[in-house]
Coordinates of C-alpha atoms in Angstrom, one line a residue:
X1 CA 0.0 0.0 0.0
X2 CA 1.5 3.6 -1.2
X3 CA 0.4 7.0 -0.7
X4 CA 0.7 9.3 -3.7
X5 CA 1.6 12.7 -2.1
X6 CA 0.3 14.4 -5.7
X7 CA -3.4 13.2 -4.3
X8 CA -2.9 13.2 -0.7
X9 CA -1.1 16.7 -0.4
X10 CA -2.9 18.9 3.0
X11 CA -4.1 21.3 1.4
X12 CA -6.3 24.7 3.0
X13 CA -9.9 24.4 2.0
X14 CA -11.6 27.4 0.5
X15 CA -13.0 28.7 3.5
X16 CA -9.5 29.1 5.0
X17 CA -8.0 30.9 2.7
X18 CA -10.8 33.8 2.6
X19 CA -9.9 33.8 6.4
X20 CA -6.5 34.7 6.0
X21 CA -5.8 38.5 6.8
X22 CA -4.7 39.1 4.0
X23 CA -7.8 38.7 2.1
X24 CA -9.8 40.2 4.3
X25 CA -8.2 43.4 3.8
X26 CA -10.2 43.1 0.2
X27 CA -13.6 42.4 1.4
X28 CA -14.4 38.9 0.3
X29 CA -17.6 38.3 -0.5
X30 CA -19.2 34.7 -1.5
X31 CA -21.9 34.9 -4.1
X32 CA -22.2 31.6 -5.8
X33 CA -21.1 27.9 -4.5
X34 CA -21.9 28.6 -0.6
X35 CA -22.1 25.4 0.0
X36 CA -18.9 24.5 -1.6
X37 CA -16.4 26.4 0.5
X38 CA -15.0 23.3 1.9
X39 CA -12.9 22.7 -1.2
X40 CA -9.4 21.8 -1.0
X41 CA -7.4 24.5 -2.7
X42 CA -4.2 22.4 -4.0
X43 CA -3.1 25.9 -5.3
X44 CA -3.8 29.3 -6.4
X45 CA -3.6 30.3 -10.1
X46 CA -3.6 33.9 -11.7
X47 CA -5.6 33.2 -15.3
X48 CA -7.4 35.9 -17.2
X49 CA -8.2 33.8 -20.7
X50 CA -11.6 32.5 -21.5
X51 CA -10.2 28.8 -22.0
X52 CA -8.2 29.2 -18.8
X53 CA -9.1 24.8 -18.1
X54 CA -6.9 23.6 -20.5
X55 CA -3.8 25.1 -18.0
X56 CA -5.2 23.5 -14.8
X57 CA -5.3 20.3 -13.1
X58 CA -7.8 20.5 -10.2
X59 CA -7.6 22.3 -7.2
X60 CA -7.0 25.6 -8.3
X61 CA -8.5 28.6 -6.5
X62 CA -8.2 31.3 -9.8
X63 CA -7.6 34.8 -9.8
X64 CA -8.6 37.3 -11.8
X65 CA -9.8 40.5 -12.8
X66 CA -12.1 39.9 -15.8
X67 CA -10.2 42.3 -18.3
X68 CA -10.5 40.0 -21.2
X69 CA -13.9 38.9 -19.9
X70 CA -15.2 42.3 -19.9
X71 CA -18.2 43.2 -22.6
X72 CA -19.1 39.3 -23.5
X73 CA -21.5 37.0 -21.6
X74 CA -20.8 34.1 -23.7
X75 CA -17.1 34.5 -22.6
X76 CA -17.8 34.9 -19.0
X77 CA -20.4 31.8 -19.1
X78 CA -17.3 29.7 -20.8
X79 CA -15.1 31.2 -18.8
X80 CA -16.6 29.9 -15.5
X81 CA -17.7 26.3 -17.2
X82 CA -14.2 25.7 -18.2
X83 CA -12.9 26.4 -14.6
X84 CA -15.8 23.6 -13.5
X85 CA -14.8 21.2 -15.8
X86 CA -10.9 21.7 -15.0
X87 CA -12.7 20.7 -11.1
X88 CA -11.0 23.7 -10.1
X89 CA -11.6 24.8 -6.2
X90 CA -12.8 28.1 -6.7
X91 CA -12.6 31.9 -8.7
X92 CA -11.7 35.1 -6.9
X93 CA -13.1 37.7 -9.4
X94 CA -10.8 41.1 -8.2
X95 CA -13.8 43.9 -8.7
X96 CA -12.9 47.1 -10.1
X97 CA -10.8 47.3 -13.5
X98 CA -13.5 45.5 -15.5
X99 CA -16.4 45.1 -13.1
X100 CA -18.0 46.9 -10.6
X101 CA -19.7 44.0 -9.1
X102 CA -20.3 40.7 -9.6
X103 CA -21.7 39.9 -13.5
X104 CA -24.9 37.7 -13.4
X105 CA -23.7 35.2 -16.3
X106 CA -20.9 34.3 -14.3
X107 CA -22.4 34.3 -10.8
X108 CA -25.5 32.7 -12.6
X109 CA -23.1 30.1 -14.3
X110 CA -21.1 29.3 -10.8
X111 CA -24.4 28.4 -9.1
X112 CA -25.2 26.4 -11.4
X113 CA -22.0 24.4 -11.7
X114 CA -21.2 24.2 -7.6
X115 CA -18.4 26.7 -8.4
X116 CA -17.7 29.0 -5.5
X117 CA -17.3 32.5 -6.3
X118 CA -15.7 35.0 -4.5
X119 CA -15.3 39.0 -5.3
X120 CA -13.1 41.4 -3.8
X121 CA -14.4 44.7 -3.1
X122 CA -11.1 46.8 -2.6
X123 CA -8.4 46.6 -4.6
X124 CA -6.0 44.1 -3.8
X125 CA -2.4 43.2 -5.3
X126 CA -3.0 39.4 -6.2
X127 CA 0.9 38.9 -5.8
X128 CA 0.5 38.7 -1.9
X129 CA -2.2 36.5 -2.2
X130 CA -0.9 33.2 -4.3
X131 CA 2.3 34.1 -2.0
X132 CA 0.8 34.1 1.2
X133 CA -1.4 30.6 0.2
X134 CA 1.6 29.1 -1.8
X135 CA 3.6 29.2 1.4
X136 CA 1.4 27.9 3.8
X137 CA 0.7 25.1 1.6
X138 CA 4.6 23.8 1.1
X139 CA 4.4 24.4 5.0
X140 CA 1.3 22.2 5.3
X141 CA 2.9 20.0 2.8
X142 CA 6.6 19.7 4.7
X143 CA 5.1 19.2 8.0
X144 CA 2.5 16.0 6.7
X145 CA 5.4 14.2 5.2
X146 CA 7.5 14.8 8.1
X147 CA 4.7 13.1 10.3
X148 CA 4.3 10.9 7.9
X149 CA 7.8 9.6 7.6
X150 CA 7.8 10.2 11.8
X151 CA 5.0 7.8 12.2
X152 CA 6.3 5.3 9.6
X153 CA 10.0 5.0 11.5
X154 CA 8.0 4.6 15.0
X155 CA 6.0 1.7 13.6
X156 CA 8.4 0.4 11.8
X157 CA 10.8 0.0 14.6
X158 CA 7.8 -1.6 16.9
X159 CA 7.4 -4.5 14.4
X160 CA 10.8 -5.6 14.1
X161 CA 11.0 -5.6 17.6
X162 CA 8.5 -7.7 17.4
X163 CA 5.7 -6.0 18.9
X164 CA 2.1 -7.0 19.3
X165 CA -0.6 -5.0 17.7
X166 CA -1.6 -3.4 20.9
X167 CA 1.7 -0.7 20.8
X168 CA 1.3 -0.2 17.2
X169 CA -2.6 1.4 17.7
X170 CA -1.6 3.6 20.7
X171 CA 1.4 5.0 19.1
X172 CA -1.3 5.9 15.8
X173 CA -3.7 6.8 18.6
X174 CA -0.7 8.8 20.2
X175 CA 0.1 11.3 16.6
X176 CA -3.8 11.2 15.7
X177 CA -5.2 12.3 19.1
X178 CA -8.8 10.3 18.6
X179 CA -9.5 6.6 19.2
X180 CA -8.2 4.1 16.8
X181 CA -10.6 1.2 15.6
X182 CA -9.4 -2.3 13.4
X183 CA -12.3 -4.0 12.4
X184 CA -12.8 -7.1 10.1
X185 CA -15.2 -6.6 7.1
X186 CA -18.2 -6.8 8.7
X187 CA -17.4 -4.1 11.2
X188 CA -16.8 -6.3 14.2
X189 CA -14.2 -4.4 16.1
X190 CA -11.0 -6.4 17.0
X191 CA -8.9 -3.9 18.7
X192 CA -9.0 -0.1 19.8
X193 CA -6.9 2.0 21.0
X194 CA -7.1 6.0 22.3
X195 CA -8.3 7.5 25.5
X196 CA -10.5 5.2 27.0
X197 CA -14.0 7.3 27.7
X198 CA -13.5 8.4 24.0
X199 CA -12.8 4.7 23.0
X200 CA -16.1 3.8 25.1
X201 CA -18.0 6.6 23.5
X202 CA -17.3 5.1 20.1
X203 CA -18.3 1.5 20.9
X204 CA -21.1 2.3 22.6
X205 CA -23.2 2.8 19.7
X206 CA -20.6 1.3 16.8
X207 CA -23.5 -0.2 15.1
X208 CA -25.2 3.2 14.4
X209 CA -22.0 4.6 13.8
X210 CA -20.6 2.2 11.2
X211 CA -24.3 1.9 9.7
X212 CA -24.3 5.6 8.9
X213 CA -20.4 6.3 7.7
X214 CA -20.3 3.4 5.6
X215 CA -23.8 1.9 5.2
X216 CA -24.6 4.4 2.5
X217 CA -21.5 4.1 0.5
X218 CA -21.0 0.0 -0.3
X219 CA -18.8 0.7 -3.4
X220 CA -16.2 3.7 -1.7
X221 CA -13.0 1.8 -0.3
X222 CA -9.5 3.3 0.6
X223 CA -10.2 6.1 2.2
X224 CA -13.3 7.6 0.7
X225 CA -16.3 7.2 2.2
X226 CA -18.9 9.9 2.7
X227 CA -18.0 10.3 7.3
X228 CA -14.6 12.1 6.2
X229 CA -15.8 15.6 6.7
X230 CA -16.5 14.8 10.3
X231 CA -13.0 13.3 10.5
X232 CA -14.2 9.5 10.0
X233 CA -11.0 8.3 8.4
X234 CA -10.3 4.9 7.3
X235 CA -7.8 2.5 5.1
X236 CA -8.3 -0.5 3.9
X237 CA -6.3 -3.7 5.4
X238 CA -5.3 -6.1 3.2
X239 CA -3.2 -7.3 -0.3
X240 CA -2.6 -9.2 -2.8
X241 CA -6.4 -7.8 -4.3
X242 CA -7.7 -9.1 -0.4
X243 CA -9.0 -7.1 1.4
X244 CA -9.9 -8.6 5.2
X245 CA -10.0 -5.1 7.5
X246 CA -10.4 -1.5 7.7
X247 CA -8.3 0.7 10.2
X248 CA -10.6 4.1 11.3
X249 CA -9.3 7.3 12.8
X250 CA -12.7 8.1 14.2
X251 CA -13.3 11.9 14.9
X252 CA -10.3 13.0 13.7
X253 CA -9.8 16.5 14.3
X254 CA -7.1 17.6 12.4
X255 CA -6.7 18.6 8.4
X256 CA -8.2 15.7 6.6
X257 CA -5.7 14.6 4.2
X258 CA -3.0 14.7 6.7
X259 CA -5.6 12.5 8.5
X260 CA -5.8 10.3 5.4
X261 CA -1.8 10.1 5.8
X262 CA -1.5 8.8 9.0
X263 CA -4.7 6.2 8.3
X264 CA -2.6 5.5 5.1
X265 CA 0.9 4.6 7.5
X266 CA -1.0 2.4 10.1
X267 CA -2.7 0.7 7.3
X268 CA 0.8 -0.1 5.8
X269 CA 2.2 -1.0 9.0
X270 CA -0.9 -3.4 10.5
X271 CA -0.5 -5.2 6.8
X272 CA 3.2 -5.2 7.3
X273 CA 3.2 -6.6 10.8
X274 CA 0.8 -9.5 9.6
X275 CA 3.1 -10.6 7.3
X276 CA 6.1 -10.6 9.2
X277 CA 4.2 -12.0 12.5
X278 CA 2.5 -14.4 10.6
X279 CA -1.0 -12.8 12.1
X280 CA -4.2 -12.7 10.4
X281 CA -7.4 -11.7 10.9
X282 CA -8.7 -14.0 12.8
X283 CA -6.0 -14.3 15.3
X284 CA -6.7 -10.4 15.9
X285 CA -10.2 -11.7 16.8
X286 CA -8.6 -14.4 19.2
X287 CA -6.4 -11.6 20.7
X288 CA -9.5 -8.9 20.8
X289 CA -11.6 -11.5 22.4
X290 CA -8.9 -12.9 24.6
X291 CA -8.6 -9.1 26.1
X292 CA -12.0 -8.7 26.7
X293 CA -12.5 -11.9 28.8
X294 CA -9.4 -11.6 30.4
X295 CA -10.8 -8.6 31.9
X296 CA -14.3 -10.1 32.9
X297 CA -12.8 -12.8 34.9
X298 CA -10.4 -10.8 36.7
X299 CA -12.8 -8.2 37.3
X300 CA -10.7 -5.6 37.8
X301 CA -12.8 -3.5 35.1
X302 CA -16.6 -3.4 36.2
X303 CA -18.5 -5.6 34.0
X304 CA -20.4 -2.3 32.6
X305 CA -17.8 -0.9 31.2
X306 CA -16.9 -4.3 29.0
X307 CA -20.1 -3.9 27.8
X308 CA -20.1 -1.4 25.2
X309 CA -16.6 -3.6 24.1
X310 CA -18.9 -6.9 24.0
X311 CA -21.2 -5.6 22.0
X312 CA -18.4 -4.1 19.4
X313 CA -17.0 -7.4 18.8
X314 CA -20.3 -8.8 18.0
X315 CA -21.5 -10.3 20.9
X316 CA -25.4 -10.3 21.0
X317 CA -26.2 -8.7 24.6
X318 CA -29.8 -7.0 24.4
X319 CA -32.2 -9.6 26.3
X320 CA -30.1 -12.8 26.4
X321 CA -29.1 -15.3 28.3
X322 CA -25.3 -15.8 29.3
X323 CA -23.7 -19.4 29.8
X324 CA -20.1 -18.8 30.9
X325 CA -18.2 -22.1 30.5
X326 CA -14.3 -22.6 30.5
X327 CA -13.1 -26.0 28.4
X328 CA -10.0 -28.4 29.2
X329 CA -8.4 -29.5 26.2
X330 CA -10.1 -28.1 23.2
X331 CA -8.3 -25.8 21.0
X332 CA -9.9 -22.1 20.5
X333 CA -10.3 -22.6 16.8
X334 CA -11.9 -25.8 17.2
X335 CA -14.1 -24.9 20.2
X336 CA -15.1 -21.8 17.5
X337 CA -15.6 -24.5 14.8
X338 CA -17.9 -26.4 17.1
X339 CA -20.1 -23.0 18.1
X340 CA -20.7 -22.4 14.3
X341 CA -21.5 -25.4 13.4
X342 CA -23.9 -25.6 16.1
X343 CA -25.2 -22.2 15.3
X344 CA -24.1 -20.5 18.8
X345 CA -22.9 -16.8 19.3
X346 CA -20.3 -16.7 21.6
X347 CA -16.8 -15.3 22.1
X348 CA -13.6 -18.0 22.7
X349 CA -10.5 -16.8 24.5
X350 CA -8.0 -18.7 25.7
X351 CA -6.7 -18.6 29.3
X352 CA -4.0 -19.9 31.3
X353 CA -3.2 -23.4 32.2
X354 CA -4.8 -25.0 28.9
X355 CA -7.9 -23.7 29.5
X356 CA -10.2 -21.8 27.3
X357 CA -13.2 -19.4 28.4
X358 CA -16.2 -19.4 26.0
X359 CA -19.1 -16.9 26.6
X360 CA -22.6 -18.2 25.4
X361 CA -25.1 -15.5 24.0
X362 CA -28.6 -17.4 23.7
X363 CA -31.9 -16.3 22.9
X364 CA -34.2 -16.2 26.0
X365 CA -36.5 -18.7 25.2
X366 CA -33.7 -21.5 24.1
X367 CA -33.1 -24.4 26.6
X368 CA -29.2 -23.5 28.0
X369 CA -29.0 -26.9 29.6
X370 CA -30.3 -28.6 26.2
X371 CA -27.3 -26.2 24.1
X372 CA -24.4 -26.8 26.5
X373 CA -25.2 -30.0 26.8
X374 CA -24.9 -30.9 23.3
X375 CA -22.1 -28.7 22.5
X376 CA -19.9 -31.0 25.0
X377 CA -20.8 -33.8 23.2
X378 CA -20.2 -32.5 20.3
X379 CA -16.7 -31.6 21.7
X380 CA -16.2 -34.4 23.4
X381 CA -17.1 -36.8 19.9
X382 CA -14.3 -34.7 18.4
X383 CA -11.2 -33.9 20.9
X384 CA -11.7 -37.1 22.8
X385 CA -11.7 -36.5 26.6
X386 CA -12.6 -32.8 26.6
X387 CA -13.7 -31.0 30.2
X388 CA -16.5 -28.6 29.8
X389 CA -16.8 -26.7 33.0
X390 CA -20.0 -24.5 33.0
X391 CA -22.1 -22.0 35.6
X392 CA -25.5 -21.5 36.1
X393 CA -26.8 -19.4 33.5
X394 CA -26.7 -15.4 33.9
X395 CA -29.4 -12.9 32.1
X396 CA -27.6 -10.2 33.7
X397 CA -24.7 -9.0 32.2
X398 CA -23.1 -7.9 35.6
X399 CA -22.7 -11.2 36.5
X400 CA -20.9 -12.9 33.6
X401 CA -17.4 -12.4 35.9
X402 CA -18.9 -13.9 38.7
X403 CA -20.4 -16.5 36.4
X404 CA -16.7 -17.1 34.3
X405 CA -14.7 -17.5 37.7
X406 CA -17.3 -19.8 38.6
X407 CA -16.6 -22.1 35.7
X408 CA -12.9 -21.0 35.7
X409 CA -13.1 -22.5 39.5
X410 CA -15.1 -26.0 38.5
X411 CA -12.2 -26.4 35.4
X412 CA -9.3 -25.9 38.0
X413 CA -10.9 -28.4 40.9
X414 CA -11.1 -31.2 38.1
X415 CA -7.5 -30.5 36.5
X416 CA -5.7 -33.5 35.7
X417 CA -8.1 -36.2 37.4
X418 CA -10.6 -36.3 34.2
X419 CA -9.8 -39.3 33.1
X420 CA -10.1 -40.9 36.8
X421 CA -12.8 -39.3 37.8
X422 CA -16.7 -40.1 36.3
X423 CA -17.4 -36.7 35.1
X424 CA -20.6 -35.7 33.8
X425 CA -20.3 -34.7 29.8
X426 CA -20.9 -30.8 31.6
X427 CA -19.1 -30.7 34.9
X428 CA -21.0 -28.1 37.4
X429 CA -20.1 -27.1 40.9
X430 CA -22.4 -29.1 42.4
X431 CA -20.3 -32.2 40.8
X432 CA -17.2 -31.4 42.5
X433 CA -17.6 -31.5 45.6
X434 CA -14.8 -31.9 48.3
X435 CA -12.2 -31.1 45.6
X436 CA -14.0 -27.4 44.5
X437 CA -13.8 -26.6 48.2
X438 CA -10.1 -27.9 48.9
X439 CA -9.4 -25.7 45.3
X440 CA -10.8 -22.8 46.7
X441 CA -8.7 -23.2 50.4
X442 CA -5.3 -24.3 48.7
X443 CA -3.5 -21.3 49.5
X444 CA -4.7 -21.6 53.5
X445 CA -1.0 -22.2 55.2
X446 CA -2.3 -24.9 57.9
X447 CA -4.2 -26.6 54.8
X448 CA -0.4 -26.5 53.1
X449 CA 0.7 -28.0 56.4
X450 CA -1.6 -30.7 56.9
X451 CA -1.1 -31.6 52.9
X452 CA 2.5 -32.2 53.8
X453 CA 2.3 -33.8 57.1
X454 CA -0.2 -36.3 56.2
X455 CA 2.0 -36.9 52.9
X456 CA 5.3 -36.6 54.0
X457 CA 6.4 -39.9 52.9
X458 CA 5.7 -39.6 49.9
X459 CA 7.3 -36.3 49.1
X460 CA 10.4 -37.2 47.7
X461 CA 11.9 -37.9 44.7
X462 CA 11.2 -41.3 44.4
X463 CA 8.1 -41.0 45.8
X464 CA 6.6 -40.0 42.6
X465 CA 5.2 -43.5 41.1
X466 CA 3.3 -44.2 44.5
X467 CA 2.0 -41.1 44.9
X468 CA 0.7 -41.2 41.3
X469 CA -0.9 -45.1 42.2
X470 CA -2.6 -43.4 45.4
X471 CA -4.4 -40.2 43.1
X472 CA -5.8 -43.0 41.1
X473 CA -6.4 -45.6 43.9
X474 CA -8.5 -42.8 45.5
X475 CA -10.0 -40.6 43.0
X476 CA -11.5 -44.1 41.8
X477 CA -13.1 -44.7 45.4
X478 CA -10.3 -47.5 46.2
X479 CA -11.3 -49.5 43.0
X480 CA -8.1 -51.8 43.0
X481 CA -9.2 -53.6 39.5
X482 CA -9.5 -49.8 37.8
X483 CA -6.7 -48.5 39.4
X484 CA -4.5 -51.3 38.1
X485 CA -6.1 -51.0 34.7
X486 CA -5.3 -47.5 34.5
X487 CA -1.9 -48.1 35.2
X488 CA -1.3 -50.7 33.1
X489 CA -0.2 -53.3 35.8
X490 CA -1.0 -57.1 37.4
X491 CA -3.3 -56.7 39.9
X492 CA -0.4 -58.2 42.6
X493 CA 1.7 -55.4 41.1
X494 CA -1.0 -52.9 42.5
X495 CA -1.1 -54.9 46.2
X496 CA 2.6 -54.6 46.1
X497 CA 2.8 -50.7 45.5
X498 CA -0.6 -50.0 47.9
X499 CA 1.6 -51.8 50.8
X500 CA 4.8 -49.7 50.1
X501 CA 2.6 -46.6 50.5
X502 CA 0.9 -47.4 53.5
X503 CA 3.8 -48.6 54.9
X504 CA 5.7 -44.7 54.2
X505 CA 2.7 -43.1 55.4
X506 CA 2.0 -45.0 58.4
X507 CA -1.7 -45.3 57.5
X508 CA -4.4 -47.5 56.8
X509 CA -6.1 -47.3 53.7
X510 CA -8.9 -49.7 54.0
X511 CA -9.9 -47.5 57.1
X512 CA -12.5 -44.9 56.0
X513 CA -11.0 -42.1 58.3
X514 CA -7.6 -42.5 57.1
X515 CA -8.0 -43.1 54.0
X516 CA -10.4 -40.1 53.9
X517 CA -7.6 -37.9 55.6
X518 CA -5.3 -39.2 52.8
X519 CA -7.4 -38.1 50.1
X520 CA -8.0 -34.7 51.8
X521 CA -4.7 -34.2 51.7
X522 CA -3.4 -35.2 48.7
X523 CA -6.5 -33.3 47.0
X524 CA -4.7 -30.0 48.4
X525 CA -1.6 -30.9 47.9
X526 CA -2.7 -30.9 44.2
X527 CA -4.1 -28.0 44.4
X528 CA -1.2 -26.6 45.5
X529 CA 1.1 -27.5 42.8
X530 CA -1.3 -26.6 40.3

């Protein structure tokens, strides 16, 4: 992706340059094209011929006096249709040498076209005019390539450092001073940037907002788009003839090609960092919906504020119910795979530990139990021994954390015991029992020193195999045939091993009390490590 500086030069708009003090000082006064005073001037040009188009390229604001205009209407109609269809920025018509005011064939003709046409009232040396424009346009000009090149070195040097995409949209955010929105094609928002009430003010109602800039407009791409007057500035993400995203600058409140510059750079450097990073789209999705989960089950931002984000990334929230569930190995893209096959909404984000957070959306009337239900068995038929971990279902969207922890805590209390435990297809906290409590306490010190007492001799390096045998031996209830099955040994194998750890530990393990204590312990002990 390049930018042509011959298209994308700042330029002062018509308006501006009738503010300048130097044209006030001869009277401006608009009396055709109004409404067209927001008209990049690209230049100024002093022309007095009839056929003056044929010398301009677009852009031009015209001077001139009307000398050789004077006397013929035809002349000053073709005069003015020629600067239209050159799609030059405006006329200046100096009053006075050939005209006293403002001829009706030209002001007629200027209407008609959109042209905006301006007279001076005092005499007024056109000289200081194109040299007081011309100069603040190379300045203009100088100062948006060197934040263009300024921005382009900053980025640059993030990515091959290797930077995620995170510092790349606050450094944009940083030099464009409004929020910073990536979205895929369909507007779904994968990752902001900016101040964060202003970021919040934009997501709050992005499906309004993306409606109206672009809803209107299905064939503009680049940077066009009809919002860019209210500094709604975007660039296309993508190559190769693909296009998969858009980058907006949204409210941008500086000069709007120097907007369309920077939305240009960060367009070149999101593409740029994709390649090199091997990203893609979807893994911004992962990363966008990894974020905003993150920060529901730690809580640390109130749930209201996520809302607003939730709803961004597509995330149906008006009048649904929420299942939060957390899944033991199942990969994110499959577990995603699964929900759309299945027809779900939800967001998938991958936690710690091997574990992956998935927020249902459902309809009110749908049966939750019925949905998550079959979706473990659905994940189950295709990953094997898959823990789904769920919570009761939430209509509130403030208690979705609560809800996620909840499922995050049931996941945790059944860690690494699945395949010895008989674990419903959806595992609940109801179904854990004594281990969801001992979970919940493992950081108690006297529950870390009782762990270790009661196991002490077993908590040595080659203590390992028993203490393996005994988690299986008691997560099965003390089923010697399954515990021997599951370790792939002789049944007098098993006796042999069960004697050498009650004979460390100095305990009992047909006794109910012991072996209870036992199993108390090595439960936290467990849940210690993990």
């Amino acid at each position: 992706m390049t930018t042509t500086f011959g298209t994308l030069e700042p330029a002062l708009s018509v308006r501006q340059v009738l503010t300048l003090e130097r044209v006030l000082a001869g009277e401006p006064e608009v009396v055709a094209g109004a409404g067209q005073l927001d008209r990049p001037v690209r230049w100024v040009h002093v022309a007095e011929a009839p056929d003056v188009g044929v010398m301009l390229t677009g852009g031009e604001m015209v001077l001139t006096t009307g000398v050789l205009l004077a006397g013929d209407e035809e002349k000053q109609a073709e005069y003015i249709r020629s600067l239209h269809r050159a799609e030059a920025a405006a006329v200046v018509l100096g009053l006075g040498r050939a005209f006293p005011a403002a001829p009706d064939v030209m002001r007629r003709a200027a209407e008609r076209c959109g042209l905006p046409m301006v007279v001076l009232h005092r005499p007024f040396p056109f000289a200081e005019l194109t040299e007081e424009v011309q100069a603040r346009l190379v300045r203009r000009k100088f100062a948006a390539v060197s934040l263009s090149e300024s921005v382009r070195t900053a980025l640059t040097g993030l990515i091959t450092a290797g930077a995620p995409l995170q510092p790349l949209l606050d450094e944009v955010a940083q030099h464009s001073a409004c929020p910073v929105v990536v979205t895929n094609l369909a507007h779904r928002v994968l990752a902001t940037a900016g101040e964060r009430p202003a970021v919040d003010d934009v997501l709050r109602d992005w499906e309004r907002i993306a409606r109206q800039a672009w809803g209107h407009h299905p064939g503009c791409s680049g940077t066009g788009g009809g919002s860019e007057g209210d500094g709604w500035i975007r660039a296309e993400l993508g190559g190769r003839g693909e296009r998969w995203g858009r980058i907006v600058l949204c409210g941008y409140r500086g000069d709007t090609a120097t907007g369309r510059l920077l939305a240009d750079r960060a367009a070149e450097a999101l593409v740029l960092h994709r390649m090199l990073g091997g990203n893609s789209a979807h893994t911004w999705e992962e990363q966008s919906a990894q974020s905003l989960m993150t920060d529901l089950v730690s809580g640390v931002v109130p749930a209201r504020q996520l809302l607003p984000r939730a709803r961004a990334a597509g995330l149906p929230v008006n009048r649904r119910t929420f299942v939060p569930l957390v899944v033991r190995d199942g990969e994110p893209a499959q577990l995603e795979r699964v929900l759309r096959l299945l027809g779900l909404p939800g967001l998938v984000a991958e936690l710690a530990d091997g574990a992956t957070a998935v927020l249902l959306s459902l309809a009110r009337d749908q049966d939750a139990a019925a949905l998550v239900a079959n979706f473990a068995a659905r994940m189950r038929s295709e990953a094997g021994r898959t823990v789904v971990a769920a919570a009761d279902p939430r209509t509130a969207w403030d208690d979705v954390p609560v809800g996620l922890r909840e499922a995050q805590h049931v996941a945790d209390a059944v860690a690494d015991h699945s395949a010895a435990l008989d674990l419903p297809c959806v595992v609940r906290l109801k179904d854990v029992h004594l281990r969801g409590l001992i979970r919940l306490l493992r950081d108690d010190p006297q529950v870390q020193s009782f762990a270790e007492r009661e196991l002490d001799g077993l908590l040595c390096p080659d203590g390992d195999d028993l203490l393996s045998v005994l988690r299986t031996y008691l997560a099965t209830g003390r089923n010697k045939s399954r515990t021997a099955q599951l370790h792939h040994v002789s049944r007098p194998a098993l006796y042999r091993r069960l004697e050498a750890i009650q004979g460390r530990l100095g305990v009992d393990l047909d006794d109910f009390e012991q072996a209870a204590s036992v199993h108390i312990a090595l439960l936290a002990h467990d849940a210690q490590q993990g």
